[in-house]
């Protein structure tokens, strides 16, 4: 009977999968491919993941191949498929900054790029292995390192629009995120990307409206790029307060056992959320990611009972910060110290979801490598000091030579 039930479940799964494919094919029948290849403009912020659907293809094509070109007509083209359209990738195993060929997946003819980087900007083409193209995208991944930050609580405002004779540059904002905490004061973010409006855009790029594209689009004429590159993405942050959703308490049996243990001896410590234990060597650097969180979601961090608000801990607020939160919602601890010990709690979309119990210890002598952040920092400091000393030494000798020449020059 169990074998029969299993066979029935597998058969139902196959039917549902076939139905999904047929439904997808019906969409392709309704969407004819353009006679002339056009590129849809799409903009994202670095470290985000995005999906590009192949919106049209001939009925006889059962698998698609995705191609990547940095610029139009480039001879260097990357093939982003195994030619069967069946390559899958677990986003949990992706490292930030890794090559794009290791950060993509193809599912139901759609291309998914995980943790996109600025270097991923370019043209994405959906076609066949024979080189027939059906659909194209003009993807603009805007950097998050030099992003402009405005705090509404400090009466700071977003960048003003910039207008010139043939084009104007402005920021298009997304919706506000949810409040990143509940029951206490939290924060909201609103991400804005750079866009340009002009009547001189290249017509091969499809945009809505027709005269507006993202600042990094290949449809923007090169003579406009000098001014447009000075415009950066921006993020606006404000305070918020939202109540917590009531959750069910522990069951009666669990509560009775806990009370019984409390009567016999000390009541056991019950964590509010799952806790992960980690030991870090003193002086090393650490990056903590919130489980299941994406860069565009509302994420907050606490250390024990201390709130790590972005108004004080966002990257770039203070250049000498040792503990900070980046725009991808990761918590960074540079040159770990003993007072960094404690439990770091992670909030996601207004709910506390995980904790990290950090302990800091000493380590015996070990061989340093060039990959260590401490080694790189020491080399950079030594080279900088050497350059400064050399410049001072040369300046002193040049000035002495000049004084000697002027003193020894005979008066006519």
Coordinates of C-alpha atoms in Angstrom, one line a residue:
X1 CA 0.0 0.0 0.0
X2 CA 2.8 2.4 0.8
X3 CA 4.5 1.7 -2.5
X4 CA 1.2 2.3 -4.3
X5 CA 0.7 5.6 -2.5
X6 CA 4.2 6.7 -3.3
X7 CA 3.7 5.8 -7.0
X8 CA 0.4 7.9 -7.0
X9 CA 2.2 10.9 -5.5
X10 CA 5.0 10.7 -8.0
X11 CA 2.5 10.5 -10.8
X12 CA 0.6 13.5 -9.5
X13 CA 3.9 15.4 -9.3
X14 CA 4.7 14.6 -12.9
X15 CA 1.2 15.7 -14.0
X16 CA 1.6 19.0 -12.2
X17 CA 5.1 19.6 -13.7
X18 CA 3.7 18.8 -17.2
X19 CA 0.8 21.2 -16.5
X20 CA 3.3 24.0 -15.5
X21 CA 5.3 23.5 -18.7
X22 CA 2.1 23.5 -20.9
X23 CA 0.9 26.6 -19.1
X24 CA 4.3 28.2 -19.9
X25 CA 4.1 27.2 -23.5
X26 CA 0.6 28.7 -23.8
X27 CA 2.1 32.0 -22.7
X28 CA 4.7 31.7 -25.4
X29 CA 2.0 31.1 -28.0
X30 CA 0.2 34.4 -27.0
X31 CA 3.5 36.4 -27.0
X32 CA 4.9 36.7 -30.5
X33 CA 8.6 37.5 -30.8
X34 CA 9.5 40.9 -32.3
X35 CA 10.7 41.0 -35.9
X36 CA 13.6 43.2 -34.8
X37 CA 15.5 42.3 -31.6
X38 CA 14.9 44.9 -28.9
X39 CA 16.3 45.3 -25.4
X40 CA 14.2 45.8 -22.3
X41 CA 15.9 48.1 -19.7
X42 CA 16.1 46.8 -16.1
X43 CA 18.0 48.4 -13.2
X44 CA 19.1 46.8 -9.9
X45 CA 21.3 47.6 -6.9
X46 CA 24.5 45.6 -6.4
X47 CA 24.2 42.5 -4.2
X48 CA 20.6 41.9 -5.2
X49 CA 19.3 38.9 -7.2
X50 CA 17.2 39.3 -10.3
X51 CA 15.2 37.1 -12.8
X52 CA 15.0 37.6 -16.5
X53 CA 12.2 35.7 -18.2
X54 CA 12.5 34.7 -21.8
X55 CA 9.1 36.2 -22.8
X56 CA 8.9 34.7 -26.3
X57 CA 10.2 31.8 -28.3
X58 CA 9.1 29.6 -31.2
X59 CA 6.8 26.7 -30.3
X60 CA 9.3 24.1 -31.6
X61 CA 12.1 25.3 -29.3
X62 CA 12.1 23.2 -26.1
X63 CA 15.2 24.7 -24.4
X64 CA 16.8 28.1 -24.5
X65 CA 20.4 29.3 -24.2
X66 CA 21.2 32.6 -22.4
X67 CA 24.1 34.8 -23.7
X68 CA 25.8 37.7 -22.0
X69 CA 27.5 40.6 -23.8
X70 CA 29.2 43.5 -22.1
X71 CA 28.4 45.9 -24.9
X72 CA 26.6 45.7 -28.3
X73 CA 28.7 44.0 -31.0
X74 CA 31.3 42.8 -28.5
X75 CA 33.3 39.7 -29.6
X76 CA 33.5 38.4 -26.0
X77 CA 30.2 36.6 -25.4
X78 CA 29.5 34.3 -22.4
X79 CA 27.2 31.4 -22.7
X80 CA 25.2 31.0 -19.5
X81 CA 23.7 27.5 -19.9
X82 CA 24.6 23.9 -20.4
X83 CA 22.6 23.9 -23.7
X84 CA 19.8 21.9 -22.1
X85 CA 18.3 24.7 -19.9
X86 CA 18.5 22.4 -16.8
X87 CA 21.3 24.0 -14.8
X88 CA 20.3 24.7 -11.2
X89 CA 22.2 26.4 -8.5
X90 CA 21.6 26.8 -4.7
X91 CA 21.7 30.5 -3.8
X92 CA 22.8 29.6 -0.3
X93 CA 26.2 28.5 -1.6
X94 CA 26.9 31.8 -3.5
X95 CA 29.8 33.9 -2.4
X96 CA 29.7 37.7 -2.8
X97 CA 31.9 38.9 -5.7
X98 CA 32.3 35.5 -7.3
X99 CA 32.3 35.1 -11.1
X100 CA 28.9 35.4 -12.8
X101 CA 29.2 31.9 -14.3
X102 CA 29.0 30.6 -10.8
X103 CA 26.1 32.8 -9.7
X104 CA 23.3 32.0 -12.2
X105 CA 20.6 29.5 -12.7
X106 CA 18.0 28.7 -15.4
X107 CA 14.5 27.7 -14.4
X108 CA 11.6 27.4 -16.8
X109 CA 13.5 29.3 -19.5
X110 CA 14.2 32.2 -17.1
X111 CA 17.7 33.3 -16.1
X112 CA 18.3 34.0 -12.4
X113 CA 21.5 35.9 -11.4
X114 CA 22.3 35.8 -7.7
X115 CA 24.0 38.6 -5.8
X116 CA 24.5 40.7 -8.9
X117 CA 27.6 42.9 -9.2
X118 CA 28.4 46.0 -11.2
X119 CA 30.4 43.9 -13.7
X120 CA 27.2 42.0 -14.5
X121 CA 25.8 45.0 -16.3
X122 CA 25.3 44.5 -20.0
X123 CA 23.1 42.7 -22.6
X124 CA 21.4 39.4 -21.8
X125 CA 20.1 37.5 -24.8
X126 CA 17.7 34.6 -24.9
X127 CA 18.1 32.2 -27.9
X128 CA 19.2 28.9 -29.1
X129 CA 22.6 27.2 -29.3
X130 CA 22.6 27.9 -33.1
X131 CA 22.7 31.6 -32.4
X132 CA 19.0 32.6 -33.0
X133 CA 18.0 35.3 -30.5
X134 CA 14.4 35.8 -29.4
X135 CA 14.5 38.3 -26.5
X136 CA 17.0 40.7 -25.0
X137 CA 17.6 42.7 -21.8
X138 CA 19.7 45.8 -21.1
X139 CA 20.6 45.3 -17.4
X140 CA 22.1 48.1 -15.3
X141 CA 23.5 47.0 -11.9
X142 CA 24.3 50.2 -10.0
X143 CA 27.0 50.3 -7.3
X144 CA 26.2 50.3 -3.6
X145 CA 29.6 51.4 -2.3
X146 CA 29.3 55.1 -3.0
X147 CA 25.5 55.3 -2.4
X148 CA 24.1 58.6 -1.1
X149 CA 22.4 58.3 2.3
X150 CA 19.7 60.6 3.7
X151 CA 18.2 60.4 7.2
X152 CA 14.7 61.8 7.4
X153 CA 14.9 62.2 11.2
X154 CA 17.8 64.6 10.7
X155 CA 15.9 66.6 8.1
X156 CA 18.1 65.4 5.3
X157 CA 16.6 65.2 1.8
X158 CA 17.3 63.1 -1.3
X159 CA 19.4 64.5 -4.2
X160 CA 17.7 67.2 -6.4
X161 CA 17.1 66.5 -10.0
X162 CA 19.7 67.7 -12.5
X163 CA 18.5 69.2 -15.8
X164 CA 20.6 70.1 -18.8
X165 CA 19.7 71.1 -22.4
X166 CA 19.3 67.6 -23.9
X167 CA 18.7 65.4 -20.8
X168 CA 17.7 65.4 -17.1
X169 CA 18.9 63.1 -14.3
X170 CA 16.7 62.1 -11.4
X171 CA 16.2 59.3 -8.8
X172 CA 13.3 56.8 -8.9
X173 CA 12.5 55.4 -5.5
X174 CA 11.1 52.0 -4.6
X175 CA 8.4 51.6 -1.9
X176 CA 9.4 51.8 1.7
X177 CA 10.4 48.5 3.3
X178 CA 8.5 47.2 6.3
X179 CA 9.6 48.3 9.7
X180 CA 12.6 46.2 10.5
X181 CA 11.7 45.7 14.2
X182 CA 8.4 45.3 16.1
X183 CA 7.4 46.5 19.6
X184 CA 10.4 48.9 19.7
X185 CA 11.6 51.7 17.6
X186 CA 12.7 50.4 14.2
X187 CA 13.8 51.8 10.8
X188 CA 12.6 51.8 7.3
X189 CA 14.6 52.1 4.0
X190 CA 13.7 53.4 0.6
X191 CA 16.1 52.6 -2.2
X192 CA 16.4 55.0 -5.1
X193 CA 18.1 54.3 -8.5
X194 CA 19.5 56.7 -11.0
X195 CA 17.5 57.4 -14.2
X196 CA 17.9 59.7 -17.1
X197 CA 15.2 61.3 -19.4
X198 CA 16.2 62.3 -22.9
X199 CA 14.8 62.4 -26.4
X200 CA 18.2 61.3 -27.8
X201 CA 18.2 57.7 -26.5
X202 CA 19.1 54.9 -28.9
X203 CA 15.8 53.5 -30.4
X204 CA 16.8 49.8 -30.2
X205 CA 16.2 49.9 -26.4
X206 CA 12.6 49.4 -25.2
X207 CA 11.7 51.5 -22.2
X208 CA 8.5 52.6 -20.4
X209 CA 8.1 55.5 -20.7
X210 CA 9.9 55.6 -24.0
X211 CA 12.3 58.4 -23.2
X212 CA 13.4 57.2 -19.7
X213 CA 16.1 54.7 -18.9
X214 CA 18.5 53.9 -16.0
X215 CA 21.7 55.9 -15.9
X216 CA 23.9 52.9 -16.8
X217 CA 21.9 51.8 -19.8
X218 CA 23.7 51.3 -23.1
X219 CA 21.0 53.5 -24.8
X220 CA 22.4 56.6 -23.2
X221 CA 24.7 58.5 -25.7
X222 CA 28.3 58.6 -24.7
X223 CA 28.4 62.4 -24.7
X224 CA 26.0 62.4 -21.7
X225 CA 28.0 59.9 -19.6
X226 CA 30.4 62.4 -18.0
X227 CA 27.6 64.2 -16.1
X228 CA 25.4 61.2 -15.5
X229 CA 28.2 59.2 -13.9
X230 CA 28.4 61.7 -11.1
X231 CA 24.9 60.8 -10.0
X232 CA 24.8 57.9 -7.4
X233 CA 22.0 55.7 -6.2
X234 CA 20.6 56.7 -2.8
X235 CA 18.8 55.4 0.2
X236 CA 16.5 57.2 2.6
X237 CA 16.1 56.0 6.2
X238 CA 13.5 57.0 8.7
X239 CA 12.3 55.8 12.1
X240 CA 9.1 53.7 12.5
X241 CA 7.1 51.9 15.2
X242 CA 4.9 48.9 14.6
X243 CA 3.3 46.4 17.0
X244 CA 4.3 42.8 17.1
X245 CA 2.1 40.0 15.9
X246 CA 0.9 37.8 18.7
X247 CA 2.3 34.3 18.6
X248 CA 1.0 31.2 20.3
X249 CA 2.7 30.4 23.6
X250 CA 4.2 27.1 24.6
X251 CA 1.9 24.1 24.8
X252 CA 0.5 23.1 28.2
X253 CA 2.7 20.0 28.5
X254 CA 5.9 22.0 27.7
X255 CA 5.0 24.7 30.2
X256 CA 4.2 22.2 33.0
X257 CA 7.6 20.5 32.5
X258 CA 9.4 23.9 32.5
X259 CA 7.6 24.9 35.7
X260 CA 8.5 21.5 37.3
X261 CA 12.2 22.0 36.5
X262 CA 12.0 25.5 37.9
X263 CA 10.6 24.1 41.2
X264 CA 13.3 21.5 41.4
X265 CA 16.2 23.7 40.5
X266 CA 17.2 26.6 38.3
X267 CA 14.9 27.1 35.3
X268 CA 16.7 26.3 32.0
X269 CA 17.5 29.1 29.6
X270 CA 15.1 29.1 26.6
X271 CA 16.3 31.2 23.7
X272 CA 13.7 33.4 21.9
X273 CA 15.1 32.4 18.5
X274 CA 17.5 29.7 17.2
X275 CA 21.0 30.5 18.4
X276 CA 24.2 29.7 16.5
X277 CA 27.4 29.6 18.4
X278 CA 30.6 30.9 16.9
X279 CA 34.2 31.4 18.1
X280 CA 36.3 34.1 16.6
X281 CA 40.0 34.8 17.0
X282 CA 40.9 38.2 18.5
X283 CA 42.1 40.7 15.9
X284 CA 40.4 39.0 12.9
X285 CA 37.5 40.2 10.9
X286 CA 34.0 38.7 10.8
X287 CA 30.9 39.2 8.6
X288 CA 27.5 37.9 9.8
X289 CA 24.6 37.4 7.4
X290 CA 20.9 37.2 8.5
X291 CA 19.5 33.7 7.5
X292 CA 17.1 33.9 4.6
X293 CA 17.4 37.7 4.2
X294 CA 17.8 39.5 0.8
X295 CA 19.4 42.9 0.4
X296 CA 16.1 44.5 -0.5
X297 CA 14.4 43.3 2.6
X298 CA 14.1 45.0 6.0
X299 CA 16.8 43.7 8.3
X300 CA 18.0 44.9 11.7
X301 CA 20.7 43.9 14.2
X302 CA 20.9 44.0 18.0
X303 CA 23.8 43.2 20.3
X304 CA 22.2 41.7 23.4
X305 CA 19.8 44.5 24.5
X306 CA 21.6 47.3 22.4
X307 CA 19.9 48.3 19.1
X308 CA 22.3 48.8 16.3
X309 CA 20.5 51.5 14.4
X310 CA 21.6 52.5 10.9
X311 CA 21.8 56.1 11.9
X312 CA 24.9 55.2 13.9
X313 CA 26.1 51.9 12.4
X314 CA 25.4 52.2 8.6
X315 CA 28.6 52.0 6.5
X316 CA 29.9 55.4 5.6
X317 CA 28.4 57.2 8.5
X318 CA 31.9 57.3 10.1
X319 CA 35.0 56.3 8.2
X320 CA 36.7 55.0 11.4
X321 CA 33.9 52.6 12.2
X322 CA 34.9 49.1 13.3
X323 CA 31.4 47.6 13.6
X324 CA 29.0 48.6 10.8
X325 CA 26.1 47.4 8.6
X326 CA 26.5 47.4 4.8
X327 CA 23.8 48.0 2.2
X328 CA 23.4 44.2 1.7
X329 CA 22.3 44.0 5.4
X330 CA 25.5 42.2 6.5
X331 CA 27.0 43.0 10.0
X332 CA 30.7 43.6 9.8
X333 CA 33.1 43.4 12.8
X334 CA 36.7 44.5 11.9
X335 CA 39.6 43.5 14.2
X336 CA 37.5 41.6 16.7
X337 CA 38.1 42.6 20.3
X338 CA 37.1 41.0 23.6
X339 CA 34.2 43.5 24.2
X340 CA 32.6 42.2 21.0
X341 CA 31.5 39.1 22.8
X342 CA 27.8 38.6 23.2
X343 CA 24.7 37.5 21.3
X344 CA 23.8 39.3 18.1
X345 CA 20.1 39.1 17.1
X346 CA 18.8 39.4 13.6
X347 CA 15.5 40.8 12.6
X348 CA 13.9 40.1 9.2
X349 CA 10.8 41.9 8.0
X350 CA 9.9 43.0 11.5
X351 CA 10.4 39.6 13.2
X352 CA 13.4 38.4 15.2
X353 CA 14.5 35.2 13.4
X354 CA 18.0 34.2 14.6
X355 CA 20.8 34.8 17.1
X356 CA 24.6 34.4 17.0
X357 CA 26.4 33.8 20.2
X358 CA 29.9 35.2 19.6
X359 CA 32.9 34.3 21.8
X360 CA 36.3 35.8 21.2
X361 CA 39.5 34.0 22.1
X362 CA 43.3 34.1 21.6
X363 CA 45.2 31.9 19.2
X364 CA 48.8 30.8 19.3
X365 CA 51.4 31.7 16.7
X366 CA 50.4 30.9 13.2
X367 CA 51.8 31.6 9.8
X368 CA 50.4 34.7 8.2
X369 CA 49.5 34.8 4.5
X370 CA 48.9 37.6 2.0
X371 CA 45.2 36.7 2.1
X372 CA 44.8 37.8 5.7
X373 CA 43.1 41.2 6.1
X374 CA 45.6 42.1 8.9
X375 CA 48.6 41.3 6.6
X376 CA 47.1 43.5 3.8
X377 CA 46.5 46.3 6.3
X378 CA 50.0 46.1 7.6
X379 CA 51.6 46.1 4.1
X380 CA 49.4 49.0 3.1
X381 CA 50.4 51.0 6.2
X382 CA 54.1 50.2 5.7
X383 CA 54.1 51.2 2.1
X384 CA 52.2 54.4 2.8
X385 CA 54.7 55.4 5.5
X386 CA 57.5 54.6 3.2
X387 CA 56.1 56.8 0.4
X388 CA 55.5 59.7 2.9
X389 CA 59.0 59.4 4.3
X390 CA 60.5 59.3 0.8
X391 CA 58.6 62.4 -0.3
X392 CA 59.7 64.3 2.8
X393 CA 63.3 63.2 2.2
X394 CA 63.2 64.3 -1.4
X395 CA 61.5 67.6 -0.5
X396 CA 64.2 68.5 2.1
X397 CA 67.0 67.7 -0.3
X398 CA 65.4 69.6 -3.2
X399 CA 64.9 72.7 -1.0
X400 CA 68.5 72.5 0.3
X401 CA 69.8 72.3 -3.3
X402 CA 67.6 75.3 -4.3
X403 CA 69.0 77.3 -1.4
X404 CA 72.5 76.4 -2.3
X405 CA 72.0 77.3 -6.0
X406 CA 70.5 80.7 -5.1
X407 CA 73.3 81.5 -2.6
X408 CA 76.1 80.5 -4.9
X409 CA 74.8 82.3 -7.9
X410 CA 77.0 85.4 -8.5
X411 CA 75.4 88.8 -8.7
X412 CA 75.9 90.6 -12.0

